[in-house]
Short mmCIF file of C-alpha atoms in Angstrom, two decimals:
data_model
loop_
_atom_site.label_atom_id
_atom_site.label_comp_id
_atom_site.label_asym_id
_atom_site.label_seq_id
_atom_site.Cartn_x
_atom_site.Cartn_y
_atom_site.Cartn_z
CA MET E 1 57.10 99.63 -234.86
CA GLU E 2 53.37 100.13 -234.59
CA GLN E 3 52.87 96.34 -234.23
CA GLU E 4 55.42 96.28 -231.40
CA ASN E 5 53.47 98.97 -229.52
CA ILE E 6 50.34 96.87 -229.78
CA PHE E 7 52.06 93.84 -228.22
CA GLN E 8 53.49 96.00 -225.47
CA ARG E 9 50.02 97.27 -224.55
CA ILE E 10 48.61 93.71 -224.47
CA PHE E 11 51.53 92.54 -222.32
CA SER E 12 51.06 95.45 -219.97
CA SER E 13 47.33 94.83 -219.61
CA LEU E 14 47.94 91.17 -218.73
CA PHE E 15 50.64 91.59 -216.09
CA ASN E 16 49.82 94.96 -214.57
CA ARG E 17 46.15 94.19 -213.86
CA ALA E 18 45.50 94.73 -210.12
CA ASP E 19 45.18 91.57 -208.02
CA PRO E 20 41.95 91.57 -205.88
CA GLU E 21 43.96 91.13 -202.70
CA VAL E 22 46.28 93.94 -203.67
CA LEU E 23 43.26 96.11 -204.45
CA ARG E 24 41.64 95.30 -201.08
CA LYS E 25 44.79 96.20 -199.17
CA ARG E 26 45.14 99.39 -201.14
CA GLN E 27 41.55 100.34 -200.29
CA LEU E 28 42.15 99.57 -196.61
CA ARG E 29 45.25 101.78 -196.60
CA THR E 30 43.18 104.55 -198.14
CA ILE E 31 40.52 104.13 -195.44
CA ALA E 32 43.19 104.15 -192.71
CA LYS E 33 44.70 107.31 -194.15
CA GLU E 34 41.32 109.00 -194.33
CA LEU E 35 40.51 107.95 -190.76
CA SER E 36 43.81 109.33 -189.51
CA LYS E 37 42.89 112.73 -190.92
CA SER E 38 39.70 112.75 -188.83
CA LYS E 39 39.73 114.73 -185.62
CA TYR E 40 38.45 111.62 -183.84
CA LYS E 41 41.55 109.65 -182.87
CA PHE E 42 39.71 106.46 -181.99
CA TYR E 43 41.72 103.83 -183.87
CA LYS E 44 45.36 102.97 -184.56
CA ALA E 45 45.50 101.22 -187.91
CA SER E 46 49.11 100.05 -187.63
CA SER E 47 48.31 97.90 -184.57
CA SER E 48 44.58 97.39 -185.23
CA GLU E 49 43.77 98.80 -181.78
CA ILE E 50 40.90 100.84 -180.42
CA LEU E 51 42.31 103.75 -178.44
CA PRO E 52 41.35 105.12 -174.98
CA SER E 53 39.89 108.24 -176.60
CA PHE E 54 37.19 105.99 -178.10
CA ALA E 55 36.39 104.65 -174.62
CA LYS E 56 36.42 108.19 -173.20
CA PHE E 57 33.78 109.26 -175.73
CA PHE E 58 31.52 106.35 -174.82
CA PHE E 59 32.17 106.86 -171.10
CA ASP E 60 30.84 110.41 -171.44
CA VAL E 61 27.75 109.10 -173.24
CA TYR E 62 27.31 106.44 -170.55
CA LYS E 63 27.54 109.05 -167.82
CA LEU E 64 25.04 111.25 -169.66
CA VAL E 65 22.34 108.58 -170.13
CA SER E 66 22.82 106.78 -166.81
CA PRO E 67 20.01 108.70 -165.02
CA ALA E 68 17.63 107.86 -167.86
CA GLN E 69 18.49 104.16 -167.60
CA ALA E 70 17.08 104.11 -164.08
CA MET E 71 13.83 105.64 -165.34
CA PHE E 72 13.23 102.84 -167.82
CA GLN E 73 14.08 99.87 -165.63
CA ASN E 74 11.34 97.32 -164.85
CA GLN E 75 8.82 99.10 -167.08
CA ASN E 76 6.19 97.26 -169.08
CA PRO E 77 6.79 98.13 -172.78
CA ASP E 78 3.05 98.84 -173.15
CA HIS E 79 3.42 101.67 -170.65
CA PHE E 80 5.51 103.61 -173.15
CA LYS E 81 2.71 103.37 -175.72
CA HIS E 82 0.31 104.82 -173.17
CA TRP E 83 2.78 107.60 -172.41
CA VAL E 84 2.76 108.73 -176.02
CA ILE E 85 -0.96 108.29 -176.56
CA ASP E 86 -1.79 110.14 -173.35
CA TYR E 87 0.44 112.99 -174.50
CA VAL E 88 -1.08 113.37 -177.96
CA LEU E 89 -4.74 113.01 -176.96
CA SER E 90 -6.68 116.25 -177.01
CA ASP E 91 -8.98 117.22 -174.12
CA GLU E 92 -11.93 116.03 -176.18
CA GLN E 93 -10.28 112.69 -176.84
CA HIS E 94 -9.36 112.27 -173.18
CA ALA E 95 -13.01 112.88 -172.29
CA LEU E 96 -14.15 110.30 -174.84
CA VAL E 97 -11.72 107.69 -173.55
CA GLU E 98 -12.92 108.36 -170.01
CA ARG E 99 -16.55 107.97 -171.09
CA LEU E 100 -15.66 104.65 -172.69
CA SER E 101 -14.00 103.29 -169.55
CA GLU E 102 -15.57 100.34 -167.76
CA GLU E 103 -16.33 102.41 -164.66
CA GLU E 104 -18.17 105.12 -166.61
CA ILE E 105 -20.21 102.66 -168.67
CA LEU E 106 -21.21 100.66 -165.58
CA GLN E 107 -22.20 103.87 -163.82
CA LYS E 108 -24.36 104.97 -166.76
CA SER E 109 -26.00 101.55 -166.96
CA LYS E 110 -27.66 102.25 -163.61
CA THR E 111 -29.71 105.11 -165.04
CA MET E 112 -29.70 104.61 -168.82
CA PRO E 113 -31.63 101.92 -170.75
CA ALA E 114 -29.33 99.29 -172.23
CA GLN E 115 -30.17 100.00 -175.86
CA GLU E 116 -29.70 103.74 -175.37
CA LEU E 117 -26.40 103.14 -173.60
CA GLN E 118 -25.25 100.85 -176.39
CA ALA E 119 -26.01 103.52 -179.00
CA ALA E 120 -24.18 106.19 -176.96
CA VAL E 121 -21.08 104.02 -176.54
CA ARG E 122 -20.92 103.20 -180.24
CA GLN E 123 -21.29 106.88 -181.11
CA ASP E 124 -18.42 107.77 -178.77
CA ILE E 125 -16.22 105.10 -180.36
CA ALA E 126 -16.98 106.46 -183.84
CA THR E 127 -16.25 110.03 -182.68
CA LEU E 128 -12.95 109.00 -181.08
CA ASN E 129 -11.89 107.21 -184.24
CA GLY E 130 -12.85 110.18 -186.39
CA LEU E 131 -10.71 112.58 -184.36
CA PHE E 132 -7.53 110.81 -185.43
CA ASP E 133 -6.70 112.08 -188.89
CA ALA E 134 -3.75 110.81 -190.93
CA ASN E 135 -1.41 113.53 -189.66
CA ARG E 136 -2.16 112.86 -186.00
CA VAL E 137 -1.77 109.11 -186.49
CA ALA E 138 1.57 109.60 -188.29
CA TYR E 139 2.83 111.97 -185.61
CA THR E 140 1.85 109.58 -182.81
CA ASP E 141 3.54 106.62 -184.46
CA SER E 142 6.64 108.72 -185.10
CA ALA E 143 6.76 109.92 -181.48
CA TYR E 144 6.52 106.36 -180.22
CA ALA E 145 9.32 105.25 -182.58
CA ARG E 146 11.53 108.07 -181.28
CA LEU E 147 10.72 107.21 -177.66
CA GLN E 148 11.57 103.56 -178.33
CA GLY E 149 14.81 104.63 -180.00
CA PHE E 150 15.73 106.86 -177.07
CA ILE E 151 15.04 104.07 -174.57
CA ALA E 152 17.09 101.60 -176.63
CA PHE E 153 19.95 104.12 -176.83
CA CYS E 154 19.92 104.76 -173.09
CA ASN E 155 19.67 101.05 -172.28
CA TYR E 156 22.60 100.12 -174.51
CA ASP E 157 25.14 98.17 -172.43
CA PHE E 158 27.85 100.83 -172.30
CA TYR E 159 29.26 99.26 -169.16
CA PHE E 160 29.89 95.93 -170.87
CA MET E 161 31.73 97.69 -173.70
CA LEU E 162 33.79 99.97 -171.44
CA LYS E 163 34.84 97.22 -169.06
CA LYS E 164 36.90 95.81 -171.92
CA PHE E 165 39.04 98.95 -171.72
CA ASP E 166 39.22 98.99 -167.92
CA SER E 167 38.51 95.79 -166.01
CA THR E 168 38.29 97.71 -162.71
CA LEU E 169 35.40 99.89 -163.92
CA ARG E 170 32.32 99.77 -161.67
CA GLU E 171 28.82 100.04 -163.06
CA ASN E 172 27.20 103.49 -162.77
CA ASP E 173 30.18 104.78 -160.79
CA PHE E 174 31.35 108.11 -162.19
CA SER E 175 33.16 109.36 -159.08
CA ALA E 176 36.62 108.67 -160.50
CA SER E 177 38.17 108.82 -163.95
CA PRO E 178 38.71 105.35 -165.38
CA LYS E 179 42.07 104.20 -166.72
CA PHE E 180 41.34 103.01 -170.23
CA GLU E 181 43.82 100.97 -172.23
CA ASN E 182 44.16 100.08 -175.89
CA ILE E 183 42.33 96.92 -176.95
CA ARG E 184 42.32 94.88 -180.13
CA GLY E 185 39.68 96.08 -182.59
CA GLU E 186 38.19 92.64 -183.13
CA TYR E 187 37.23 92.49 -179.44
CA LEU E 188 34.97 95.49 -179.90
CA ALA E 189 33.59 95.15 -183.42
CA GLU E 190 30.27 93.54 -182.51
CA ASP E 191 29.70 95.98 -179.63
CA LEU E 192 30.25 98.91 -181.96
CA LEU E 193 27.98 97.43 -184.61
CA ASP E 194 25.23 96.97 -182.00
CA PHE E 195 25.62 100.60 -180.96
CA MET E 196 25.50 101.83 -184.54
CA SER E 197 22.37 99.77 -185.25
CA ILE E 198 20.65 101.80 -182.51
CA ALA E 199 22.27 105.21 -182.82
CA TRP E 200 22.15 105.53 -186.59
CA THR E 201 18.38 104.98 -186.63
CA LEU E 202 17.82 107.98 -184.34
CA PRO E 203 17.16 111.50 -185.60
CA LEU E 204 20.26 113.47 -184.60
CA ASP E 205 18.53 116.83 -184.70
CA PRO E 206 17.88 118.25 -181.18
CA ALA E 207 14.45 119.51 -182.29
CA ALA E 208 13.31 115.88 -182.74
CA TRP E 209 13.59 115.28 -178.99
CA THR E 210 11.71 118.19 -177.48
CA ASP E 211 8.35 116.39 -177.39
CA ILE E 212 9.94 113.09 -176.33
CA PHE E 213 11.52 114.69 -173.28
CA ALA E 214 8.21 116.43 -172.55
CA ILE E 215 6.42 113.06 -172.65
CA ILE E 216 8.93 111.50 -170.25
CA LYS E 217 8.88 114.48 -167.90
CA SER E 218 5.08 114.42 -167.77
CA LYS E 219 5.22 110.82 -166.54
CA LYS E 220 8.40 110.79 -164.43
CA GLY E 221 8.34 114.35 -163.11
CA ALA E 222 11.84 115.22 -164.33
CA ASP E 223 13.88 115.52 -167.49
CA PRO E 224 15.37 112.13 -168.35
CA ILE E 225 18.69 113.66 -169.24
CA ALA E 226 20.66 116.92 -169.14
CA ILE E 227 19.23 118.44 -172.30
CA PRO E 228 22.16 120.80 -173.21
CA ALA E 229 24.60 117.90 -172.79
CA TRP E 230 22.31 115.67 -174.89
CA ASN E 231 22.22 118.23 -177.69
CA LYS E 232 26.02 118.55 -177.58
CA MET E 233 26.37 114.77 -177.75
CA LEU E 234 23.94 114.64 -180.70
CA ALA E 235 26.07 117.14 -182.58
CA LYS E 236 29.16 115.03 -182.02
CA LEU E 237 27.33 111.83 -183.07
CA ARG E 238 26.05 113.56 -186.19
CA ASP E 239 29.58 114.60 -187.08
CA ILE E 240 30.93 111.09 -186.47
CA LYS E 241 28.16 109.66 -188.63
CA ASP E 242 28.71 112.16 -191.44
CA VAL E 243 32.43 111.44 -191.54
CA GLU E 244 31.75 107.68 -191.20
CA VAL E 245 34.30 107.30 -188.40
CA PHE E 246 32.72 104.17 -186.95
CA GLU E 247 32.15 102.68 -190.40
CA MET E 248 35.83 103.13 -191.28
CA ILE E 249 36.87 101.48 -187.99
CA ILE E 250 34.62 98.49 -188.71
CA ARG E 251 35.98 98.15 -192.27
CA LEU E 252 39.54 98.17 -190.99
CA VAL E 253 38.83 95.77 -188.15
CA LYS E 254 37.03 93.36 -190.46
CA SER E 255 39.56 93.95 -193.29
CA ASP E 256 36.59 94.53 -195.55
CA PRO E 257 36.71 97.90 -197.35
CA ASP E 258 33.23 97.37 -198.77
CA TYR E 259 31.48 96.53 -195.49
CA VAL E 260 28.18 98.37 -195.08
CA LEU E 261 26.04 98.13 -191.95
CA LYS E 262 22.46 97.16 -192.84
CA LEU E 263 20.10 99.14 -190.67
CA THR E 264 16.57 97.95 -190.03
CA THR E 265 13.94 100.37 -188.83
CA LYS E 266 10.55 99.41 -187.47
CA GLN E 267 7.71 101.81 -186.76
CA ASP E 268 4.85 100.32 -184.83
CA ARG E 269 1.34 101.58 -185.41
CA ILE E 270 -0.12 102.33 -182.00
CA ILE E 271 -3.25 104.41 -182.60
CA GLU E 272 -5.30 101.73 -184.37
CA PRO E 273 -4.56 99.09 -181.68
CA PHE E 274 -5.32 101.66 -178.98
CA ILE E 275 -8.72 102.55 -180.45
CA GLU E 276 -9.43 98.86 -181.02
CA LYS E 277 -8.59 98.13 -177.38
CA VAL E 278 -10.89 100.93 -176.18
CA ARG E 279 -13.64 99.65 -178.47
CA HIS E 280 -13.19 96.03 -177.43
CA SER E 281 -13.19 96.95 -173.73
CA ALA E 282 -16.31 99.11 -174.05
CA GLU E 283 -18.20 96.50 -176.06
CA SER E 284 -17.17 93.77 -173.59
CA VAL E 285 -18.64 95.84 -170.77
CA LEU E 286 -21.79 96.38 -172.81
CA ARG E 287 -22.09 92.66 -173.49
CA LYS E 288 -21.71 91.95 -169.80
CA ILE E 289 -24.37 94.53 -168.92
CA LEU E 290 -26.75 93.14 -171.54
CA GLN E 291 -26.00 89.57 -170.44
CA ASP E 292 -26.62 90.47 -166.80
CA GLN E 293 -29.89 92.14 -167.76
CA ASN E 294 -30.79 89.16 -169.92
CA ASN E 295 -30.02 86.79 -167.04
CA SER E 296 -32.08 88.92 -164.71
CA LYS E 297 -34.97 88.89 -167.16
CA VAL E 298 -34.62 85.12 -167.62
CA GLU E 299 -34.73 84.64 -163.85
CA GLN E 300 -37.74 86.93 -163.56
CA LEU E 301 -39.61 85.11 -166.33
CA SER E 302 -38.67 81.74 -164.87
CA ASN E 303 -40.10 82.76 -161.50
CA GLN E 304 -43.31 84.00 -163.12
CA ILE E 305 -43.76 80.79 -165.09
CA PHE E 306 -42.68 78.13 -162.65
CA ASP E 307 -43.06 79.91 -159.31
CA THR E 308 -42.21 77.28 -156.69
CA ILE E 309 -41.92 74.41 -159.18
CA GLN E 310 -38.41 72.97 -159.30
CA ILE E 311 -36.77 73.08 -162.74
CA LEU E 312 -36.23 69.60 -164.13
CA PRO E 313 -32.63 69.51 -165.37
CA MET E 314 -31.45 67.44 -168.29
CA LYS E 315 -29.30 64.49 -167.22
CA ASN E 316 -26.64 64.58 -169.91
CA TYR E 317 -27.13 67.69 -172.05
CA THR E 318 -26.14 70.00 -169.19
CA ASP E 319 -24.08 73.12 -168.55
CA SER E 320 -21.76 71.20 -166.22
CA ASN E 321 -21.00 68.58 -168.88
CA SER E 322 -20.58 71.42 -171.37
CA LEU E 323 -17.56 72.78 -169.45
CA THR E 324 -15.49 69.77 -170.52
CA TYR E 325 -15.75 70.96 -174.14
CA ILE E 326 -15.64 74.71 -173.56
CA LYS E 327 -12.30 74.42 -171.71
CA ARG E 328 -10.84 72.95 -174.87
CA GLY E 329 -12.17 75.69 -177.14
CA LEU E 330 -15.19 73.69 -178.36
CA PRO E 331 -18.82 74.85 -178.64
CA GLY E 332 -20.24 73.01 -175.62
CA PHE E 333 -23.97 72.38 -175.09
CA VAL E 334 -25.28 75.85 -175.95
CA HIS E 335 -29.00 75.15 -175.40
CA ALA E 336 -28.75 73.25 -172.10
CA GLN E 337 -30.66 75.84 -170.07
CA ALA E 338 -33.39 76.25 -172.67
CA MET E 339 -33.84 72.48 -172.89
CA SER E 340 -34.24 72.21 -169.11
CA TYR E 341 -36.93 74.89 -169.13
CA LEU E 342 -38.68 73.20 -172.06
CA LYS E 343 -38.62 69.83 -170.31
CA THR E 344 -40.10 71.38 -167.16
CA PHE E 345 -42.81 73.21 -169.10
CA LEU E 346 -43.82 70.08 -170.98
CA VAL E 347 -44.01 67.97 -167.81
CA GLU E 348 -45.39 70.50 -165.33
CA TYR E 349 -47.83 72.43 -167.56
CA ILE E 350 -48.59 70.68 -170.81
CA LYS E 351 -49.35 67.43 -169.00
CA THR E 352 -51.21 69.06 -166.09
CA GLU E 353 -52.85 72.49 -166.31
CA ILE E 354 -53.01 72.62 -170.10
CA ARG E 355 -54.22 69.00 -170.26
CA ARG E 356 -57.15 69.84 -167.93
CA PHE E 357 -58.08 72.84 -170.04
CA CYS E 358 -57.75 70.97 -173.35
CA ASP E 359 -59.72 67.97 -172.06
CA ILE E 360 -62.64 70.31 -171.49
CA VAL E 361 -62.54 72.48 -174.61
CA LEU E 362 -61.35 69.84 -177.10
CA VAL E 363 -63.17 66.77 -175.80
CA ARG E 364 -66.37 68.18 -174.28
CA GLY E 365 -66.55 71.32 -176.38
CA GLU E 366 -68.98 71.45 -179.32
CA TRP E 367 -67.04 73.25 -182.04
CA SER E 368 -68.84 74.98 -184.87
CA THR E 369 -66.74 72.94 -187.28
CA THR E 370 -64.12 70.29 -186.68
CA ALA E 371 -61.66 72.24 -188.81
CA LEU E 372 -61.61 75.06 -186.24
CA SER E 373 -60.38 72.76 -183.47
CA THR E 374 -57.84 70.90 -185.58
CA PRO E 375 -54.83 73.29 -185.22
CA MET E 376 -55.20 73.41 -181.44
CA SER E 377 -55.73 69.66 -181.15
CA GLU E 378 -52.71 68.85 -183.32
CA ALA E 379 -50.46 71.28 -181.45
CA TYR E 380 -51.56 69.92 -178.06
CA ASN E 381 -51.05 66.27 -179.06
CA THR E 382 -47.66 67.06 -180.60
CA LEU E 383 -46.55 68.68 -177.34
CA LEU E 384 -47.70 65.67 -175.31
CA GLU E 385 -45.40 63.49 -177.42
CA MET E 386 -42.47 65.89 -177.23
CA THR E 387 -41.67 65.03 -173.63
CA THR E 388 -40.52 61.63 -174.87
CA GLU E 389 -38.55 63.32 -177.69
CA VAL E 390 -36.73 65.54 -175.17
CA VAL E 391 -35.82 62.57 -172.98
CA GLU E 392 -34.62 60.55 -175.98
CA PHE E 393 -32.47 63.45 -177.13
CA ASP E 394 -30.94 63.74 -173.65
CA ASN E 395 -30.20 60.02 -173.58
CA SER E 396 -28.57 60.22 -177.00
CA VAL E 397 -25.64 62.14 -175.53
CA ALA E 398 -25.19 59.92 -172.46
CA GLU E 399 -21.71 58.49 -171.91
CA ASN E 400 -22.75 55.00 -172.96
CA SER E 401 -24.60 56.12 -176.10
CA GLU E 402 -23.18 56.05 -179.60
CA LEU E 403 -22.64 59.81 -179.61
CA GLY E 404 -21.30 59.78 -176.08
CA THR E 405 -18.74 57.13 -177.02
CA LYS E 406 -17.60 59.22 -180.00
CA LEU E 407 -17.27 62.30 -177.82
CA LYS E 408 -15.18 60.42 -175.25
CA THR E 409 -12.97 59.03 -177.99
CA TYR E 410 -12.25 62.35 -179.65
CA ILE E 411 -11.96 64.47 -176.49
CA ILE E 412 -8.83 62.53 -175.48
CA ARG E 413 -7.09 63.50 -178.73
CA VAL E 414 -8.52 66.95 -179.31
CA GLU E 415 -5.63 68.96 -177.80
CA ARG E 416 -2.97 67.35 -180.00
CA ASP E 417 -4.97 66.33 -183.07
CA MET E 418 -6.61 69.03 -185.20
CA GLU E 419 -8.66 66.47 -187.08
CA ALA E 420 -10.10 65.21 -183.78
CA LYS E 421 -10.94 68.79 -182.82
CA ARG E 422 -12.65 69.33 -186.17
CA MET E 423 -14.70 66.16 -185.69
CA MET E 424 -15.64 67.20 -182.15
CA THR E 425 -16.75 70.62 -183.38
CA THR E 426 -18.91 68.99 -186.08
CA ILE E 427 -20.50 66.50 -183.67
CA LEU E 428 -21.25 69.14 -181.03
CA SER E 429 -22.66 71.51 -183.65
CA ASP E 430 -24.97 68.75 -184.91
CA ILE E 431 -26.10 67.99 -181.35
CA ASN E 432 -26.82 71.66 -180.71
CA ASP E 433 -28.70 71.92 -184.00
CA ASP E 434 -30.85 68.97 -182.92
CA ALA E 435 -31.54 70.66 -179.57
CA GLN E 436 -32.44 73.90 -181.30
CA GLY E 437 -34.73 72.01 -183.68
CA ILE E 438 -36.60 70.47 -180.75
CA ILE E 439 -36.93 73.84 -179.03
CA MET E 440 -38.16 75.52 -182.20
CA HIS E 441 -40.65 72.74 -182.94
CA ALA E 442 -42.01 72.84 -179.41
CA THR E 443 -42.13 76.64 -179.37
CA GLN E 444 -44.07 76.77 -182.64
CA ASN E 445 -46.69 74.37 -181.26
CA ILE E 446 -46.90 76.22 -177.94
CA ILE E 447 -47.53 79.41 -179.92
CA VAL E 448 -50.30 77.72 -181.90
CA LEU E 449 -51.78 76.54 -178.60
CA GLY E 450 -51.52 80.03 -177.11
CA LYS E 451 -53.16 81.74 -180.07
CA ASN E 452 -56.06 79.31 -179.98
CA ILE E 453 -56.52 79.72 -176.23
CA LYS E 454 -56.59 83.48 -176.70
CA ALA E 455 -59.21 83.06 -179.43
CA LEU E 456 -61.28 80.84 -177.11
CA ILE E 457 -61.12 83.42 -174.30
CA GLU E 458 -62.45 86.05 -176.70
CA ASP E 459 -65.07 83.63 -178.04
CA HIS E 460 -66.27 82.87 -174.49
CA GLU E 461 -67.14 86.55 -174.03
CA LYS E 462 -69.27 86.81 -177.14
CA GLN E 463 -73.04 86.76 -176.93
CA ARG E 464 -73.05 84.47 -179.92
CA PRO E 465 -69.87 82.33 -179.79
CA GLU E 466 -68.40 81.39 -183.13
CA LEU E 467 -65.97 78.65 -182.09
CA ILE E 468 -67.64 76.67 -179.29
CA VAL E 469 -71.40 76.74 -178.91
CA ASN E 470 -71.79 75.05 -175.47
CA TRP E 471 -69.71 77.31 -173.21
CA LYS E 472 -72.34 77.24 -170.47
CA ASP E 473 -72.24 73.45 -170.29
CA LEU E 474 -68.44 73.43 -170.24
CA ASP E 475 -68.26 75.82 -167.28
CA ARG E 476 -69.97 73.13 -165.14
CA PHE E 477 -67.08 70.69 -165.76
CA ALA E 478 -64.33 73.16 -164.89
CA GLU E 479 -62.81 73.33 -161.40
CA THR E 480 -61.74 76.89 -162.21
CA PRO E 481 -63.89 79.15 -164.38
CA ILE E 482 -62.84 78.46 -167.96
CA LYS E 483 -62.12 82.05 -168.84
CA GLN E 484 -59.97 82.55 -165.75
CA HIS E 485 -58.19 79.25 -166.36
CA GLY E 486 -57.57 80.15 -170.01
CA VAL E 487 -56.19 83.60 -169.08
CA GLU E 488 -53.79 82.03 -166.55
CA ILE E 489 -52.57 79.49 -169.11
CA TYR E 490 -52.19 82.13 -171.80
CA LYS E 491 -50.03 84.25 -169.45
CA LYS E 492 -47.83 81.24 -168.75
CA ILE E 493 -47.49 80.52 -172.47
CA TYR E 494 -46.76 84.17 -173.26
CA ASN E 495 -44.03 84.33 -170.61
CA PHE E 496 -42.58 81.00 -171.72
CA ILE E 497 -42.25 82.23 -175.30
CA GLN E 498 -40.55 85.36 -173.99
CA LEU E 499 -38.20 83.14 -171.99
CA MET E 500 -37.27 81.10 -175.06
CA GLN E 501 -36.67 84.27 -177.03
CA MET E 502 -34.30 85.53 -174.32
CA LEU E 503 -32.38 82.25 -174.19
CA LEU E 504 -32.14 81.84 -177.96
CA LYS E 505 -31.39 85.48 -178.75
CA GLY E 506 -28.76 85.62 -181.48
CA LYS E 507 -28.93 81.84 -181.95
CA SER E 508 -32.18 81.47 -183.87
CA ASN E 509 -35.24 83.31 -185.10
CA THR E 510 -37.71 82.33 -182.41
CA PRO E 511 -41.33 82.72 -183.56
CA GLN E 512 -43.39 85.51 -182.02
CA LEU E 513 -46.59 84.91 -180.10
#
């Protein structure tokens, strides 16, 4: 008897086990029964239809948010970030942001030295950054997320959904009551899922919207929505969500009792980018101010050095040719201006005024020892030869040169071939390094020349000269008194070194005179 009972239990377990399809249908019937007990009569399970009461609920929401929709039309999304940031900034922070504006910095630059202005701007940036503690940053990001959620909720296409229930419905027309009809659930499933993906990410507590409505009102001059009606709608949505009314409808429509909507939430961080934008803007203005001052100083020095002499431009290593590369994101010829000034100085001064002075002091001068004249003589002769070096360098980048041919070959491919762009960058960097090397070499020798001329000026004034012993004889050979001529040359050299330092600032360590 006991053995028979065992076989009966095995038989029962084999043939009474629930079939998956039977189980699914049973679960769906349970869901339908549970949904029918809800006070929200939105769905008729027996016919798989969405009922007019569902459309009536969404029509009321549509009518409620319609005024807000108009507020958010044709708005740049970045404006909403500024709305929130402007709202949360304290008076002190507003003042700092104002001080860091382009207008304020440019105004200060008229009365404040550049370096002092730069220090003040950087201090203001640091202060602004320090005033945003973790709590304020978190609150700001949260407020922006809620504002985005509210805008997305208001901009949901209620009209598109509701027109499925009443094809005669007119957009934003609430003057008459629509005549909604039942529709098949599958026609509305995706619309409902889209709505849930927005609505279920919102906080459904009225207190979460007080500051959001204050932000909108401060910018638009009116409440975006009837607040009591909004709070009433939130309560109803919260109840629908708690009971899972929409979830049950979706499970029945999709015949999937286990369906779960996967919500994705995104919270942008807006304070760090805002501060970075303020910093970048302020520093860009500072760079422009410093560059303008640098350009003004360069022009002033150029006028003092060359006066009415026309600058001798390079033929190939030029700013105009450089634009071809810069437009494609390449380095360009970064030392073109400095090379033109160097070429002019070598031709117009080293080979003229400085030659006349050196011919007297180096050739006719009786030096105490030859060793004392050697540094000046070597520097002078090196500079005489450098004119040819400058011209040869310029010719090396001509179109028909080896380098020029390479540049023409790669420039055609650079926009579609990363390897070509890499090669172009390498070639241009090498060319610029060569230019910088020439400038540095010339500058070092000009400095040596200048220091020796200064020493000769001082020696000329001594009762007992230590460098040249025949100053009186040399004065007879000079068209201009030697001391006066030396002082004029030294001033030119001093200004030229200053000019090179201005042009190479941040690009090299130019020697000091």
